[in-house]
CSV table of C-alpha atoms in Angstrom, one decimal:
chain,number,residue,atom,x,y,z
N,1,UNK,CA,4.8,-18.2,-0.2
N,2,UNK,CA,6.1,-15.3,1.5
N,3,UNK,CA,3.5,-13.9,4.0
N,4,UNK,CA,2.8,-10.8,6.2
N,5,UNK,CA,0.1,-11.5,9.2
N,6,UNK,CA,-0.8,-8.9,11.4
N,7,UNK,CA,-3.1,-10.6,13.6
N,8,UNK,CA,-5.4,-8.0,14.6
N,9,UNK,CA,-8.2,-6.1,12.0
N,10,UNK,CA,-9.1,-3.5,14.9
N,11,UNK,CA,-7.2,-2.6,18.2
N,12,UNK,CA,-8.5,0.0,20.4
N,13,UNK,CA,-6.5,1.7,23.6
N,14,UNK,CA,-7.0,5.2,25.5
N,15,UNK,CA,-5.1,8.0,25.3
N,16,UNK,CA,-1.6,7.9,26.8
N,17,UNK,CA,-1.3,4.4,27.2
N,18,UNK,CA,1.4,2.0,25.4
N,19,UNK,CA,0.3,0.7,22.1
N,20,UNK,CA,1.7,-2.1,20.0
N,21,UNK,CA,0.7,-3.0,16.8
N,22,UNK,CA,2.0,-6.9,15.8
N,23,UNK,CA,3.4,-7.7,12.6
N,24,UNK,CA,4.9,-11.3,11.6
N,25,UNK,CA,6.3,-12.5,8.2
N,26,UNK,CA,7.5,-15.6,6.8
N,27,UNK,CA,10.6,-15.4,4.8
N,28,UNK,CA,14.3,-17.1,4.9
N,29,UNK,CA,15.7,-14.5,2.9
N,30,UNK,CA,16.9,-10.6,3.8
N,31,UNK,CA,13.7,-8.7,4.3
N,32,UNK,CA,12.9,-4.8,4.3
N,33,UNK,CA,10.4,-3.8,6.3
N,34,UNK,CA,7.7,-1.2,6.2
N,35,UNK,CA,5.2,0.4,8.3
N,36,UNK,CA,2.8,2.5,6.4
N,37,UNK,CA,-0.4,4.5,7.7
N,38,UNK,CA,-3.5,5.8,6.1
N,39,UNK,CA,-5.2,8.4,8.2
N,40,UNK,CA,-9.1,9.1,7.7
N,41,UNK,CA,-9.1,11.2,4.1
N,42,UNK,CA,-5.8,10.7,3.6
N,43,UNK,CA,-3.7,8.5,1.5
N,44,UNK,CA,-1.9,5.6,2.6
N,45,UNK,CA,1.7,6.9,3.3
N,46,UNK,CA,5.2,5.3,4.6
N,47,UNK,CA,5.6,5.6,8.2
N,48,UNK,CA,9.0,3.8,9.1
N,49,UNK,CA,11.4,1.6,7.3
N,50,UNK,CA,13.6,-1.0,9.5
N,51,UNK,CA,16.4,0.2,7.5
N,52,UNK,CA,16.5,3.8,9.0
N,53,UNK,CA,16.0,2.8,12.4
N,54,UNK,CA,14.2,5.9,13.4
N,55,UNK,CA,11.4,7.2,15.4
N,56,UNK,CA,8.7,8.9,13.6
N,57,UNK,CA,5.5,10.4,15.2
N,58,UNK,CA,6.8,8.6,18.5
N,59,UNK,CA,6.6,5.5,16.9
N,60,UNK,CA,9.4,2.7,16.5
N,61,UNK,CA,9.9,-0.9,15.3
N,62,UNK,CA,12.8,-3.4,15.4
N,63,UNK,CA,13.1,-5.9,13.3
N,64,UNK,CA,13.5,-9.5,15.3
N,65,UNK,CA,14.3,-12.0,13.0
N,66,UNK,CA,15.1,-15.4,15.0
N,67,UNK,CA,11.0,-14.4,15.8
N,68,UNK,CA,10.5,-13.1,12.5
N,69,UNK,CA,8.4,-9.8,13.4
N,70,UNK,CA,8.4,-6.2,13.1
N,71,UNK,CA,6.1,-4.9,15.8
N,72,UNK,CA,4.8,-0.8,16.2
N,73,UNK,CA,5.2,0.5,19.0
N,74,UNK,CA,4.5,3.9,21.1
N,75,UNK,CA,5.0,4.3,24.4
N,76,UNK,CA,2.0,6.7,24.6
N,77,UNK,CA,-0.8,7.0,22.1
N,78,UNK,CA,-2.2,10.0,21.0
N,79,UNK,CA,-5.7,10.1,19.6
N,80,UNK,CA,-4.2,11.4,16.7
N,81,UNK,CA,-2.9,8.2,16.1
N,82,UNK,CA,-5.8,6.8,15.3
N,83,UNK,CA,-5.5,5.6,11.2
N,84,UNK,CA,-5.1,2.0,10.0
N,85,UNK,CA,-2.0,0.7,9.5
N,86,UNK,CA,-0.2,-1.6,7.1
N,87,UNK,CA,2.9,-3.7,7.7
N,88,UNK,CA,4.5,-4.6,4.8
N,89,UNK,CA,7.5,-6.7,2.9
N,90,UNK,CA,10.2,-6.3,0.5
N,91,UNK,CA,11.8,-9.6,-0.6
N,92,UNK,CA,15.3,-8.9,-1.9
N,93,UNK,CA,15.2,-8.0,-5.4
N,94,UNK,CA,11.8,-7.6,-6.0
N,95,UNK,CA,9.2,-5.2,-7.5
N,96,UNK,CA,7.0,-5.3,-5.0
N,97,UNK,CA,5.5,-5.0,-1.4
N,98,UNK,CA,3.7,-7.7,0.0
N,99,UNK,CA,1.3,-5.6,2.5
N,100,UNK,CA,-0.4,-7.4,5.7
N,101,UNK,CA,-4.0,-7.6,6.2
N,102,UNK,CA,-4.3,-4.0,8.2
N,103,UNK,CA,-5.0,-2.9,11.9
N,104,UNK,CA,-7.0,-0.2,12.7
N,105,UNK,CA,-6.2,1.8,15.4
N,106,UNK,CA,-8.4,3.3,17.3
N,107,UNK,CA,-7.6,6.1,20.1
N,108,UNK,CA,-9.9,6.2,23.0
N,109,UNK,CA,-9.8,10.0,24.5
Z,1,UNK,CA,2.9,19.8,-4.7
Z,2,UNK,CA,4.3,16.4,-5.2
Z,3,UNK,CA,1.4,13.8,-5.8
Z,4,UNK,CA,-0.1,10.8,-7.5
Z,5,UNK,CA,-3.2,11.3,-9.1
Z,6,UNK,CA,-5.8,9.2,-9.9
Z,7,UNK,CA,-8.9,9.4,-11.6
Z,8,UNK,CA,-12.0,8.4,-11.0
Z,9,UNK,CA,-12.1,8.6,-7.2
Z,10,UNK,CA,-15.7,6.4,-7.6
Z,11,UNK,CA,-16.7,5.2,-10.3
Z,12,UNK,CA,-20.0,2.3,-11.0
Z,13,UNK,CA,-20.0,0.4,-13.7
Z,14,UNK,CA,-22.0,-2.4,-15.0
Z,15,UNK,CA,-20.5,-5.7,-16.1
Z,16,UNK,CA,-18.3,-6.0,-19.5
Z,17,UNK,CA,-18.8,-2.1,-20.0
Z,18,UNK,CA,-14.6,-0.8,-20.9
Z,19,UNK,CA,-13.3,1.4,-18.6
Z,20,UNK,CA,-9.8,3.0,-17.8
Z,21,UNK,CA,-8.5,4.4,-14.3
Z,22,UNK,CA,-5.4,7.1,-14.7
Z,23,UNK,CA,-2.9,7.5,-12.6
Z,24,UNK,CA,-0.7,10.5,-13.0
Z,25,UNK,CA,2.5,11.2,-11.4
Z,26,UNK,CA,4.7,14.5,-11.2
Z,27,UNK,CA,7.5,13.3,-9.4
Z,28,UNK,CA,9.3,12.3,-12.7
Z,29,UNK,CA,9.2,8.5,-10.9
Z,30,UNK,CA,10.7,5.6,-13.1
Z,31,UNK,CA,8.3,2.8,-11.2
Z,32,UNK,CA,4.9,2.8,-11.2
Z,33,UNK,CA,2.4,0.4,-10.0
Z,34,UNK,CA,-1.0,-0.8,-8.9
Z,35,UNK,CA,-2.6,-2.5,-6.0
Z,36,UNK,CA,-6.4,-3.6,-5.1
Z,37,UNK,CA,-7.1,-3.5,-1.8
Z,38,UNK,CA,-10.0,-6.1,-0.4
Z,39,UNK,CA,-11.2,-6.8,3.0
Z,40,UNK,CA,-9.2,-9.0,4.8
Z,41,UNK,CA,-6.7,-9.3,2.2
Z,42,UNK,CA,-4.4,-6.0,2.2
Z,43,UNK,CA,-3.4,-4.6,-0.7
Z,44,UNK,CA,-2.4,-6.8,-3.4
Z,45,UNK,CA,-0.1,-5.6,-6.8
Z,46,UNK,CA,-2.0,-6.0,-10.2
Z,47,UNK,CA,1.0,-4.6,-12.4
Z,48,UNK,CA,3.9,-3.1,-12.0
Z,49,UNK,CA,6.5,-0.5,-14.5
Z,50,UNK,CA,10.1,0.0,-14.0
Z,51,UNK,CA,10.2,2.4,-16.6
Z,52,UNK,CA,8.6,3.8,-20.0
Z,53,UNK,CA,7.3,0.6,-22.2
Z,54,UNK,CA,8.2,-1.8,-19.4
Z,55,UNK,CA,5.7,-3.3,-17.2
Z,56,UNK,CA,5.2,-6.8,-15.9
Z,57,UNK,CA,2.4,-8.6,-14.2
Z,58,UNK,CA,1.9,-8.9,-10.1
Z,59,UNK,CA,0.0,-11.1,-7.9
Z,60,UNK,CA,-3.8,-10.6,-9.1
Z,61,UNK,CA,-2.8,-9.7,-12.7
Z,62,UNK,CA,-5.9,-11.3,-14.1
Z,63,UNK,CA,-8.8,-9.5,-16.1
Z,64,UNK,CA,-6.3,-5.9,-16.1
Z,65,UNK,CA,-4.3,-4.3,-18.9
Z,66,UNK,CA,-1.9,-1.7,-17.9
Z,67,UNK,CA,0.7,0.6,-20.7
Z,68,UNK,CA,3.4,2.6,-20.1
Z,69,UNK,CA,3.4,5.5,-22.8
Z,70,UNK,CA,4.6,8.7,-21.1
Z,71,UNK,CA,6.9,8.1,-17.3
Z,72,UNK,CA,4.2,10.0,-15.5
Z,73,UNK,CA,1.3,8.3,-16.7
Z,74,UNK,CA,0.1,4.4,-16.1
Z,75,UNK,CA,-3.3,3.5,-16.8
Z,76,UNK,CA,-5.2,0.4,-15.5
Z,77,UNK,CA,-7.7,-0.5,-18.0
Z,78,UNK,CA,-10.7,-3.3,-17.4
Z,79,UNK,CA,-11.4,-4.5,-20.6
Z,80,UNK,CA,-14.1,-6.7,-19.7
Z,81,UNK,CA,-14.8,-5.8,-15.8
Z,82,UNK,CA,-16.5,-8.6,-13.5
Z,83,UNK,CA,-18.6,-8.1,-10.0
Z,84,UNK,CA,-15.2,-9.9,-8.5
Z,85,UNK,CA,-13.4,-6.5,-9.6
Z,86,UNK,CA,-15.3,-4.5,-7.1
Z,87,UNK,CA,-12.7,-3.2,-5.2
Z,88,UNK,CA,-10.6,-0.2,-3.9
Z,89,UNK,CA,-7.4,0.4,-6.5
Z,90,UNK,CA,-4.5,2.5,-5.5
Z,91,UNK,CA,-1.7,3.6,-7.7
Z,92,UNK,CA,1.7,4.0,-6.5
Z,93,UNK,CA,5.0,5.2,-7.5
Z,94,UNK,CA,8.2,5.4,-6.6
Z,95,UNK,CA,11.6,6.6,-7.4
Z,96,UNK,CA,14.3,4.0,-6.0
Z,97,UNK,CA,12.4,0.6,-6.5
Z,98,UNK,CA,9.6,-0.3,-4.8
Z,99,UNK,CA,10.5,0.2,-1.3
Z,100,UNK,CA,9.3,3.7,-0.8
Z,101,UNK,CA,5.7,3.6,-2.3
Z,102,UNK,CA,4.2,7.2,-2.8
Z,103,UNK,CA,0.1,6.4,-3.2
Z,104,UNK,CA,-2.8,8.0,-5.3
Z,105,UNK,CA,-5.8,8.2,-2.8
Z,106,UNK,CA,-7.5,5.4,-4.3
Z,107,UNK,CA,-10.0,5.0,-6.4
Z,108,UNK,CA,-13.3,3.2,-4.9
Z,109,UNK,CA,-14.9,0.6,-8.0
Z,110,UNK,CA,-18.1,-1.3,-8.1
Z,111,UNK,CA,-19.5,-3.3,-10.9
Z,112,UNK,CA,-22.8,-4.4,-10.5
C-alpha cells in the first residue's frame, strides 16, 4: 500500500536555527507531493507542491526519489512557524491524498 | 471570501442517534471530499465527488453516506454513528483534482 511516514509527531528548535521536517513515502509510480500546514485556529492549508518548485514562507522541499523523500526545510525558523504539518501523496491518477501522520512544530523563542 | 464551510464545528452525540455534517463551498469547485483525522493516523478520505451526483467511496468509507445534490454542497451523513466515529472530520474541495485541497476548519465529533 502506498504509504507516507513522517517519523516525528513533535519537533521542537529555537528561533533562528535550521529546521527540517522528514517526509518519506513508498511508491514506484510518479508521485505529487504536498506539504500542507495548519496553524493554531486555522485550517489546514497547502504550503508547497514539488511541482512548483518554489519557496514559500522561507520554506523549500525537493523531491529525492532514488531515497524516496520530500523533506521541509528552512534555513531559519521563525516562531511563527510554529503549526503542525502534513506531508502528503498524490498517486497518478487518483482522487485522493494520502496525508502522513503529522509533525508539530514547535518554535522556541 | 473564498471558503469551505462546515457545520457543526462540535457536535456530541449519543450512539445510533442520525446526524448530518454540511459542508458548503463557494468556489463553484467540481470535487469535493471528506477526511477523518485520528491521532496517529493523519487524515484519512471517507468519500470523495468529482462532480454533481458523482461520488465514490475512500479509504475508511464504512458507517458514512455522503450525496451530491447541488456542486457547492456535500453532506456527510452518520446514519447509525458508533464510539469508533469519534473523530475530527474535515471537508475539502478543490477545483483541478485533488491535488490542491481547500479545507473546512473541521468539525470536532464525539459519540458517547
Amino acid at each position: 500500500a502506498q504509504r507516507v511516514t513522517q517519523p516525528e509527531k513533535l519537533l521542537s528548535v529555537f528561533k533562528g536555527a535550521p529546521v527540517e521536517l522528514k517526509c518519506n513515502y513508498s511508491y514506484s509510480g510518479s508521485p505529487e507531493l504536498f506539504w500542507y500546514v495548519q496553524y493554531s485556529r486555522q485550517r489546514l492549508q497547502l504550503l508547497l507542491r514539488h511541482i512548483s518548485r518554489e519557496s514559500i514562507k522561507g520554506f523549500t522541499a525537493d523531491l529525492n526519489k532514488g531515497e524516496t523523500s520530500f523533506h521541509l526545510k528552512k534555513p531559519f525558523a521563525q516562531e511563527e512557524d510554529s503549526a503542525m504539518y502534513y506531508c502528503a501523496l498524490r498517486l497518478q491518477g487518483a482522487q485522493k491524498l494520502v496525508f502522513g501522520q503529522g509533525t508539530r512544530l514547535t518554535i522556541n523563542p | 471570501e473564498a471558503q469551505v464551510t462546515q457545520n457543526p464545528r462540535y457536535l456530541i452525540t449519543v450512539t445510533g442517534k442520525k446526524l448530518t455534517v454540511t459542508c458548503s463551498q463557494n468556489m463553484n469547485h467540481e470535487y469535493m471530499s471528506w477526511y477523518r483525522q485520528d491521532p496517529g493516523l493523519g487524515l484519512r478520505q471517507i468519500y470523495y465527488s468529482m462532480n454533481v451526483e458523482v461520488t465514490d467511496k475512500g479509504d475508511v468509507p464504512e458507517g458514512y453516506k455522503v450525496s451530491r445534490k447541488e456542486k457547492r454542497n456535500f453532506p456527510l451523513i452518520l446514519e447509525s454513528p458508533s464510539p469508533n466515529q469519534t473523530s475530527l472530520y474535515f471537508c475539502a474541495s478543490s477545483f483541478s483534482g485533488f491535488s490542491l485541497l481547500y479545507f473546512g476548519e473541521g468539525s470536532w465529533l464525539t459519540v458517547v
